[in-house]
Coordinates of C-alpha atoms in Angstrom, one line a residue:
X1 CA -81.6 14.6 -33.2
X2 CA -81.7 16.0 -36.7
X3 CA -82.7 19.8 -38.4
X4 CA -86.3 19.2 -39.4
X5 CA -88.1 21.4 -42.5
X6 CA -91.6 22.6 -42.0
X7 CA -93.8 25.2 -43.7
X8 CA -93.9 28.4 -42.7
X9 CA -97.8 28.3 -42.1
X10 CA -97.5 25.0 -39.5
X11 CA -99.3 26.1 -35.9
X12 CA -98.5 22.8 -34.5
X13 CA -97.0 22.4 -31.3
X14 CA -93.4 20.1 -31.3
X15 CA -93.0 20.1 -27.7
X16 CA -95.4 21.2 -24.4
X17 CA -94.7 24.7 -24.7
X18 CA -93.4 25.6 -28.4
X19 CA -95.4 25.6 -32.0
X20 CA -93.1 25.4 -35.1
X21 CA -94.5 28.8 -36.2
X22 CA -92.6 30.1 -33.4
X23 CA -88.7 29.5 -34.9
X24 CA -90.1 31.1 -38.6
X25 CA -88.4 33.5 -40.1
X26 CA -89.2 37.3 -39.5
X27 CA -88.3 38.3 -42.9
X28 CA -92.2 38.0 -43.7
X29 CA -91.7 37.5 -47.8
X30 CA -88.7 36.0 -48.8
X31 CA -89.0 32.0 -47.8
X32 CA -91.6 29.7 -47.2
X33 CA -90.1 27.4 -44.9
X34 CA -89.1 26.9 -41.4
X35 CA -86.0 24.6 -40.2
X36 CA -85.8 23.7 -36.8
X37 CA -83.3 21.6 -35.2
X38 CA -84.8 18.7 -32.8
X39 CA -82.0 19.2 -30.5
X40 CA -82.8 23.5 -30.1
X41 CA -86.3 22.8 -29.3
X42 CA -85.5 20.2 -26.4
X43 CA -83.1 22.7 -25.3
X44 CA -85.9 25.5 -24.8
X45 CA -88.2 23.0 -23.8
X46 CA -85.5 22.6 -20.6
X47 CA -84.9 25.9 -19.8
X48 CA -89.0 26.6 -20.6
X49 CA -89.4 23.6 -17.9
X50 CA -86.4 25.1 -15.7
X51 CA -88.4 28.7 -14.9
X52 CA -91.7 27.7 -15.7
X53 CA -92.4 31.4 -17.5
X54 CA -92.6 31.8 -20.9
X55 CA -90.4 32.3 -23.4
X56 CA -90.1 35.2 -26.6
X57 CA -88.1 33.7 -29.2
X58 CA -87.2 37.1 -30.9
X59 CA -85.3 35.0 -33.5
X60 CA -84.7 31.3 -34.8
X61 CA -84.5 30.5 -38.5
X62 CA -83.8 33.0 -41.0
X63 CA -83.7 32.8 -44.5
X64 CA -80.4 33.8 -46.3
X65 CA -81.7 37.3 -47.5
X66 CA -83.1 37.7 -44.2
X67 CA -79.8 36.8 -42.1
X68 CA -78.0 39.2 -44.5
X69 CA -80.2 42.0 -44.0
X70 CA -79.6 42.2 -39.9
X71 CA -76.0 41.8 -40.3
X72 CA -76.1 38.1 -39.4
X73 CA -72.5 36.0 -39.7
X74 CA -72.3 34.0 -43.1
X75 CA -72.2 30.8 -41.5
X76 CA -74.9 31.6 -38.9
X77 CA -76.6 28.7 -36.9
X78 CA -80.2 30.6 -37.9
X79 CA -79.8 29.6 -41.0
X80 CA -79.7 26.1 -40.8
X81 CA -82.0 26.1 -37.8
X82 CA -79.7 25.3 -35.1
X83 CA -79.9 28.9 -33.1
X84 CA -82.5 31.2 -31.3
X85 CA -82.5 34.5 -29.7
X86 CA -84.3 34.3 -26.6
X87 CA -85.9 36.2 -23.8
X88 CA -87.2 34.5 -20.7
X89 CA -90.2 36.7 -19.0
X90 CA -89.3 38.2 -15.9
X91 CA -85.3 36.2 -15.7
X92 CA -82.0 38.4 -15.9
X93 CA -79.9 36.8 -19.2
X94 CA -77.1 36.5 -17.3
X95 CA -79.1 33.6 -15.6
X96 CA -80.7 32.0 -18.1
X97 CA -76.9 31.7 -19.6
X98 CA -75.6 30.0 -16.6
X99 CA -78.6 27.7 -16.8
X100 CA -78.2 27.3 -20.2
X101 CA -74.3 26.6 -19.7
X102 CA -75.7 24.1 -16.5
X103 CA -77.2 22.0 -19.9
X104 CA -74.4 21.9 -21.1
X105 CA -75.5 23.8 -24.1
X106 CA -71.9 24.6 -26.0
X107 CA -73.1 27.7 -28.3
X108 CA -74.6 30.7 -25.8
X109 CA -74.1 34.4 -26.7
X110 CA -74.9 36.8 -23.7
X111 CA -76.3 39.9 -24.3
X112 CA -77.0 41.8 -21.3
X113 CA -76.8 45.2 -21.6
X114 CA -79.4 48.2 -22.9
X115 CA -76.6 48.1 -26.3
X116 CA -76.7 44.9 -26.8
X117 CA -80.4 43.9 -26.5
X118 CA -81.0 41.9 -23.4
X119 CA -81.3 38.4 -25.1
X120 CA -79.2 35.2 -24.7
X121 CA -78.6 33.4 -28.2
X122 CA -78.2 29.1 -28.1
X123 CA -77.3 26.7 -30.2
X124 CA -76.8 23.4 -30.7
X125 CA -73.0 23.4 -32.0
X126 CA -70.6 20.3 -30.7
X127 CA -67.9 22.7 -29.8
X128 CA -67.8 24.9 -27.1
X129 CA -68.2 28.6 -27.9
X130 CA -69.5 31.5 -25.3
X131 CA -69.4 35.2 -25.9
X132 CA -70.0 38.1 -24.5
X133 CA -72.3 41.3 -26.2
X134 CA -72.5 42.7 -29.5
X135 CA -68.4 42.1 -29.8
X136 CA -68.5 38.7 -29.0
X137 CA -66.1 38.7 -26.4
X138 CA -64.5 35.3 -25.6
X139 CA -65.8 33.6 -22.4
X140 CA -64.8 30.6 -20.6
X141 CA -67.9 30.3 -18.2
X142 CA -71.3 32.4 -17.6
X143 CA -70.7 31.3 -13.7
X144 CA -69.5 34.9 -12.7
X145 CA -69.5 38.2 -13.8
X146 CA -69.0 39.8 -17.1
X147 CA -65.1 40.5 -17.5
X148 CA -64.5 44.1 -16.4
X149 CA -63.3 45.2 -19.7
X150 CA -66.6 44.2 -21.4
X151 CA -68.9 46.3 -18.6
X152 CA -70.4 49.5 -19.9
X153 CA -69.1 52.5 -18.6
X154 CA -71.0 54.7 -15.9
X155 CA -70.6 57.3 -18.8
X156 CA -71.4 55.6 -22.0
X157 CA -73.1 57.6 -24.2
X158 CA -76.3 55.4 -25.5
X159 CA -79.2 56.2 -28.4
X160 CA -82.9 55.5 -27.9
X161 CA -85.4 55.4 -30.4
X162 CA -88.8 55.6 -29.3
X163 CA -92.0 55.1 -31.7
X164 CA -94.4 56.1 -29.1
X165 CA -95.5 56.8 -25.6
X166 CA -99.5 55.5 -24.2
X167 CA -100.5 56.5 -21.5
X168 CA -102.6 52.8 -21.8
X169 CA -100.4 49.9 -21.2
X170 CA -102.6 47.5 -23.3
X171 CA -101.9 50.0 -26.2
X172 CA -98.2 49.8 -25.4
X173 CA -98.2 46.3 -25.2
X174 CA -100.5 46.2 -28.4
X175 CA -97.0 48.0 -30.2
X176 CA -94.6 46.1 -28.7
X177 CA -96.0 43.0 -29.9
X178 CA -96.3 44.3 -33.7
X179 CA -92.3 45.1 -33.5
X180 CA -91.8 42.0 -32.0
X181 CA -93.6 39.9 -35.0
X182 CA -91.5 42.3 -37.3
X183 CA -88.3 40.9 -35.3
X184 CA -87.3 43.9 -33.8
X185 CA -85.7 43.6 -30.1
X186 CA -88.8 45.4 -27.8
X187 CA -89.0 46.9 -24.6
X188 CA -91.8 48.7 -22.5
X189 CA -90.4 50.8 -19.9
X190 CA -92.7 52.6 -17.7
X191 CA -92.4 55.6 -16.7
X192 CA -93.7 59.1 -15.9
X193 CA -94.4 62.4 -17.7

């Protein structure tokens, strides 16, 4: 497999379910380009298969001015292509990492909680590496629980910003789907006045 470059304009579909516009980068002005590992698309394409719902890639490639501006590492798979940030409709992360581990996918991040963004991150590194949340806690296996150390206290003290409340759910989704194409991490939550 090998880390492909395409224009940031390409619709085209690469596999059943995915179109290269899909792994662009959010930054929406500072590159051109897309670049897209062969091996992360047949990945997705796999897990895509696996639960037969679809998949939100909420990032892939990012440009180096992008990476930098959401506190991405300086090495980061997403800029060369090899990563994405994933959300599989209606499937808790914490399976779609042990699936992903089942692949034997050797780069997954899990990100499971209302802090860290409900998301798994893969890549296609060589060498084994699994973590846990926004610290990145070491992990040896996805096939059990989150260590206790890394679980979020019954009092934890969390932040919420909301940009809006519709008492439409089209309109909600309408919103969600503009702060998702502006890479922001989304949820609708429904609830009552």
């Amino acid at each position: 497999m090998a880390i492909k470059t395409y224009l940031k304009t390409d619709t085209s579909y690469f596999s059943k379910n995915f179109k290269v516009s899909e792994f662009k980068c959010k930054c929406g002005k500072y590159c051109s380009e897309i670049k897209v590992d062969e091996k992360l698309v047949e990945y997705l394409q796999k897990i895509r298969d696996h639960f037969a719902v679809p998949i939100a890639i909420n990032s892939a490639y990012r440009c180096k001015t992008h990476n930098k501006n959401v506190g991405g590492s300086t090495n980061s798979r997403h800029m060369k292509g090899e990563a994405a940030d994933i959300v599989v409709k209606g499937i808790a992360p914490k399976e779609v990492a042990q699936y992903a581990e089942s692949l034997g996918i050797l780069g997954i991040g899990l990100y499971e909680t209302a802090k860290d963004g409900y998301f798994v991150h893969v890549d296609t590194r060589t060498t084994k590496s699994f973590w846990y949340g926004q610290a990145c806690e070491p992990r040896s296996t996805f096939s059990d629980a989150a260590p206790e150390d890394s679980k979020e206290p019954s009092q934890t003290t969390i932040y919420r910003v909301q940009v809006g409340a519709y008492s439409v759910k089209a309109n909600a989704d309408k919103m969600a789907a503009e702060l998702k194409n502006k890479g922001y991490s989304v949820m609708v939550v429904k609830g009552e006045v």
